[in-house]
C-alpha atoms as a printed R data frame, in Angstrom:
    type eleno elety resid chain resno       x      y       z
1   ATOM     1    CA   VAL     A     1 117.943 66.854 145.433
2   ATOM     2    CA   ALA     A     2 119.682 68.535 142.515
3   ATOM     3    CA   GLU     A     3 122.361 65.806 140.810
4   ATOM     4    CA   GLY     A     4 125.692 66.451 141.557
5   ATOM     5    CA   ALA     A     5 124.826 68.303 144.680
6   ATOM     6    CA   GLY     A     6 126.404 67.158 148.074
7   ATOM     7    CA   GLU     A     7 130.453 67.044 147.051
8   ATOM     8    CA   GLU     A     8 130.959 68.686 149.920
9   ATOM     9    CA   ILE     A     9 129.600 66.863 152.504
10  ATOM    10    CA   LEU     A    10 130.492 63.345 150.635
11  ATOM    11    CA   GLY     A    11 133.800 64.249 149.307
12  ATOM    12    CA   ARG     A    12 134.279 64.328 144.937
13  ATOM    13    CA   ALA     A    13 134.063 60.924 143.472
14  ATOM    14    CA   VAL     A    14 137.340 59.715 141.917
15  ATOM    15    CA   GLU     A    15 135.279 56.634 140.336
16  ATOM    16    CA   VAL     A    16 133.957 56.968 136.465
17  ATOM    17    CA   ASP     A    17 131.360 55.933 134.543
18  ATOM    18    CA   LYS     A    18 132.192 54.054 130.793
19  ATOM    19    CA   GLY     A    19 132.020 57.100 129.464
20  ATOM    20    CA   GLY     A    20 134.758 58.819 131.445
21  ATOM    21    CA   ASN     A    21 132.571 61.099 132.881
22  ATOM    22    CA   ARG     A    22 132.774 61.222 137.106
23  ATOM    23    CA   LYS     A    23 130.553 59.532 139.195
24  ATOM    24    CA   LEU     A    24 128.799 61.857 141.022
25  ATOM    25    CA   PRO     A    25 127.612 60.834 145.349
26  ATOM    26    CA   GLU     A    26 124.512 59.202 146.363
27  ATOM    27    CA   LEU     A    27 123.464 62.433 148.252
28  ATOM    28    CA   GLY     A    28 120.113 60.892 148.018
29  ATOM    29    CA   LYS     A    29 120.304 57.530 149.903
30  ATOM    30    CA   TRP     A    30 122.475 59.306 152.490
31  ATOM    31    CA   LEU     A    31 120.071 61.949 153.313
32  ATOM    32    CA   LYS     A    32 117.572 59.141 153.673
33  ATOM    33    CA   ASP     A    33 119.556 57.748 156.002
34  ATOM    34    CA   GLU     A    34 120.177 60.495 157.435
35  ATOM    35    CA   ILE     A    35 117.108 61.643 157.980
36  ATOM    36    CA   GLY     A    36 115.927 58.430 159.469
37  ATOM    37    CA   THR     A    37 118.771 58.499 161.562
38  ATOM    38    CA   PHE     A    38 117.728 61.748 162.901
39  ATOM    39    CA   PHE     A    39 114.380 60.479 163.795
40  ATOM    40    CA   ASP     A    40 115.705 57.255 165.073
41  ATOM    41    CA   LYS     A    41 117.886 59.581 167.846
42  ATOM    42    CA   ARG     A    42 114.885 61.043 168.824
43  ATOM    43    CA   GLY     A    43 112.419 57.920 169.052
44  ATOM    44    CA   LYS     A    44 109.877 59.121 166.661
45  ATOM    45    CA   PRO     A    45 108.734 56.630 163.974
46  ATOM    46    CA   THR     A    46 109.533 57.345 160.324
47  ATOM    47    CA   THR     A    47 109.391 55.756 157.199
48  ATOM    48    CA   VAL     A    48 111.454 58.249 154.277
49  ATOM    49    CA   LYS     A    49 111.159 56.535 150.873
50  ATOM    50    CA   TYR     A    50 113.890 57.260 148.585
51  ATOM    51    CA   ILE     A    51 113.184 56.903 144.574
52  ATOM    52    CA   ASP     A    52 115.672 58.015 142.312
53  ATOM    53    CA   PRO     A    53 113.586 59.568 139.626
54  ATOM    54    CA   SER     A    54 116.725 59.657 137.051
55  ATOM    55    CA   TYR     A    55 115.399 56.226 135.363
56  ATOM    56    CA   MET     A    56 112.275 57.390 134.832
57  ATOM    57    CA   ILE     A    57 112.887 60.732 133.662
58  ATOM    58    CA   ARG     A    58 115.262 58.837 131.019
59  ATOM    59    CA   SER     A    59 113.271 56.417 130.289
60  ATOM    60    CA   VAL     A    60 110.996 58.822 127.822
61  ATOM    61    CA   PRO     A    61 112.085 58.619 124.165
62  ATOM    62    CA   ALA     A    62 112.856 61.952 122.360
63  ATOM    63    CA   ASN     A    63 110.160 62.546 119.347
64  ATOM    64    CA   ALA     A    64 110.816 64.664 116.437
65  ATOM    65    CA   SER     A    65 109.788 68.176 118.053
66  ATOM    66    CA   ASP     A    66 112.408 67.263 120.528
67  ATOM    67    CA   ALA     A    67 115.197 66.060 118.259
68  ATOM    68    CA   ILE     A    68 114.332 69.658 116.164
69  ATOM    69    CA   TYR     A    69 114.678 71.793 119.639
70  ATOM    70    CA   THR     A    70 117.788 70.136 120.879
71  ATOM    71    CA   ALA     A    71 119.518 70.706 117.495
72  ATOM    72    CA   LEU     A    72 118.637 73.996 117.368
73  ATOM    73    CA   LEU     A    73 119.300 74.728 120.905
74  ATOM    74    CA   ALA     A    74 122.440 72.755 120.509
75  ATOM    75    CA   GLN     A    75 123.924 74.846 117.464
76  ATOM    76    CA   ASN     A    76 123.243 78.059 118.684
77  ATOM    77    CA   ALA     A    77 125.311 77.437 121.745
78  ATOM    78    CA   VAL     A    78 128.182 76.518 119.415
79  ATOM    79    CA   HIS     A    79 127.910 79.909 117.390
80  ATOM    80    CA   GLY     A    80 127.592 81.527 120.528
81  ATOM    81    CA   ALA     A    81 130.798 80.111 122.156
82  ATOM    82    CA   MET     A    82 132.312 80.611 119.072
83  ATOM    83    CA   ALA     A    83 131.364 84.291 118.693
84  ATOM    84    CA   GLY     A    84 132.942 84.742 121.449
85  ATOM    85    CA   TYR     A    85 130.022 84.981 124.284
86  ATOM    86    CA   THR     A    86 130.593 83.318 127.809
87  ATOM    87    CA   ALA     A    87 128.328 82.519 130.919
88  ATOM    88    CA   PHE     A    88 125.040 82.464 128.793
89  ATOM    89    CA   SER     A    89 122.268 80.335 127.850
90  ATOM    90    CA   VAL     A    90 120.460 79.331 125.043
91  ATOM    91    CA   GLY     A    91 116.272 79.614 124.695
92  ATOM    92    CA   MET     A    92 113.319 80.384 123.119
93  ATOM    93    CA   ALA     A    93 111.642 83.536 123.549
94  ATOM    94    CA   ASN     A    94 108.732 84.732 121.302
95  ATOM    95    CA   ASN     A    95 109.509 81.861 118.658
96  ATOM    96    CA   ARG     A    96 112.922 83.064 118.175
97  ATOM    97    CA   LEU     A    97 116.152 81.306 119.651
98  ATOM    98    CA   VAL     A    98 117.875 84.287 122.293
99  ATOM    99    CA   TYR     A    99 120.968 84.095 124.527
100 ATOM   100    CA   ILE     A   100 120.696 84.615 127.944
101 ATOM   101    CA   PRO     A   101 123.098 85.596 130.212
102 ATOM   102    CA   ILE     A   102 123.453 83.186 133.000
103 ATOM   103    CA   SER     A   103 122.759 85.998 135.518
104 ATOM   104    CA   SER     A   104 119.889 87.015 134.004
105 ATOM   105    CA   LEU     A   105 118.365 83.434 134.683
106 ATOM   106    CA   VAL     A   106 119.325 82.935 137.751
107 ATOM   107    CA   LYS     A   107 118.964 87.013 139.296
108 ATOM   108    CA   ASN     A   108 115.126 86.377 140.045
109 ATOM   109    CA   SER     A   109 114.619 82.493 139.493
110 ATOM   110    CA   PRO     A   110 112.211 80.896 142.350
111 ATOM   111    CA   ARG     A   111 114.268 78.008 144.603
112 ATOM   112    CA   ILE     A   112 111.088 76.538 144.750
113 ATOM   113    CA   MET     A   113 108.203 74.659 142.874
114 ATOM   114    CA   ASP     A   114 104.911 74.066 143.476
115 ATOM   115    CA   PRO     A   115 104.570 70.416 143.126
116 ATOM   116    CA   MET     A   116 100.384 71.166 142.638
117 ATOM   117    CA   GLY     A   117 100.916 74.261 140.388
118 ATOM   118    CA   ARG     A   118 100.584 74.146 136.489
119 ATOM   119    CA   THR     A   119 104.644 74.144 135.885
120 ATOM   120    CA   TRP     A   120 105.013 70.546 137.601
121 ATOM   121    CA   GLU     A   121 101.816 69.341 135.863
122 ATOM   122    CA   ARG     A   122 103.592 70.430 132.508
123 ATOM   123    CA   VAL     A   123 106.488 68.484 133.089
124 ATOM   124    CA   LEU     A   124 105.025 65.541 134.135
125 ATOM   125    CA   SER     A   125 102.677 65.723 130.995
126 ATOM   126    CA   VAL     A   126 105.859 66.288 128.752
127 ATOM   127    CA   THR     A   127 107.655 63.789 130.358
128 ATOM   128    CA   GLY     A   128 105.228 61.178 130.873
129 ATOM   129    CA   GLN     A   129 106.340 60.838 134.195
130 ATOM   130    CA   PRO     A   130 104.350 59.363 137.558
131 ATOM   131    CA   ASN     A   131 102.763 62.605 139.899
132 ATOM   132    CA   THR     A   132 104.671 61.019 142.833
133 ATOM   133    CA   ALA     A   133 103.510 64.473 144.403
134 ATOM   134    CA   VAL     A   134 101.154 63.464 147.453
135 ATOM   135    CA   LYS     A   135  98.877 66.385 148.175
136 ATOM   136    CA   ILE     A   136  98.891 67.521 151.814
137 ATOM   137    CA   ASP     A   137  96.131 69.536 153.735
138 ATOM   138    CA   SER     A   138  97.272 72.624 154.354
139 ATOM   139    CA   THR     A   139  95.329 73.464 157.638
140 ATOM   140    CA   SER     A   140  96.488 70.064 159.191
141 ATOM   141    CA   ALA     A   141 100.007 69.809 157.928
142 ATOM   142    CA   ALA     A   142 103.331 71.712 159.752
143 ATOM   143    CA   ILE     A   143 105.315 70.745 156.657
144 ATOM   144    CA   SER     A   144 105.586 72.680 153.014
145 ATOM   145    CA   THR     A   145 103.924 71.621 150.310
146 ATOM   146    CA   ARG     A   146 106.641 72.723 148.051
147 ATOM   147    CA   THR     A   147 109.273 70.978 146.855
148 ATOM   148    CA   ILE     A   148 112.963 72.356 146.474
149 ATOM   149    CA   ILE     A   149 114.552 72.388 143.243
């Protein structure tokens, strides 16, 4: 579940953290409880595990390459904004930093990621996260093997 999702359901938080940022509602825990309640009402035993990945993602220290790359992205984002561009993102294409319109980024963007695919394996490799995806035998499984992102 994406960070910040669920404000329509759980309401907008009024609490702020030490940095002054609004605390986001805990949709993951709420969703876990709702799924458990749904199956309990139907008399079906279930076990739902909720793992907050934020501590795993933020626990990987940045290396020198990360620092240089993020500095370049940030500098170019500021240059684009100062030049009057809006609704864009900065990215690397053909070894050059480019401005990419947000509309182009999301137009054909897949909303799913294969947890057994190469892209997810690359994410795990770079961030050093453990692979928590469970391989499901697609011949006997009735649930999807795709993760919504």
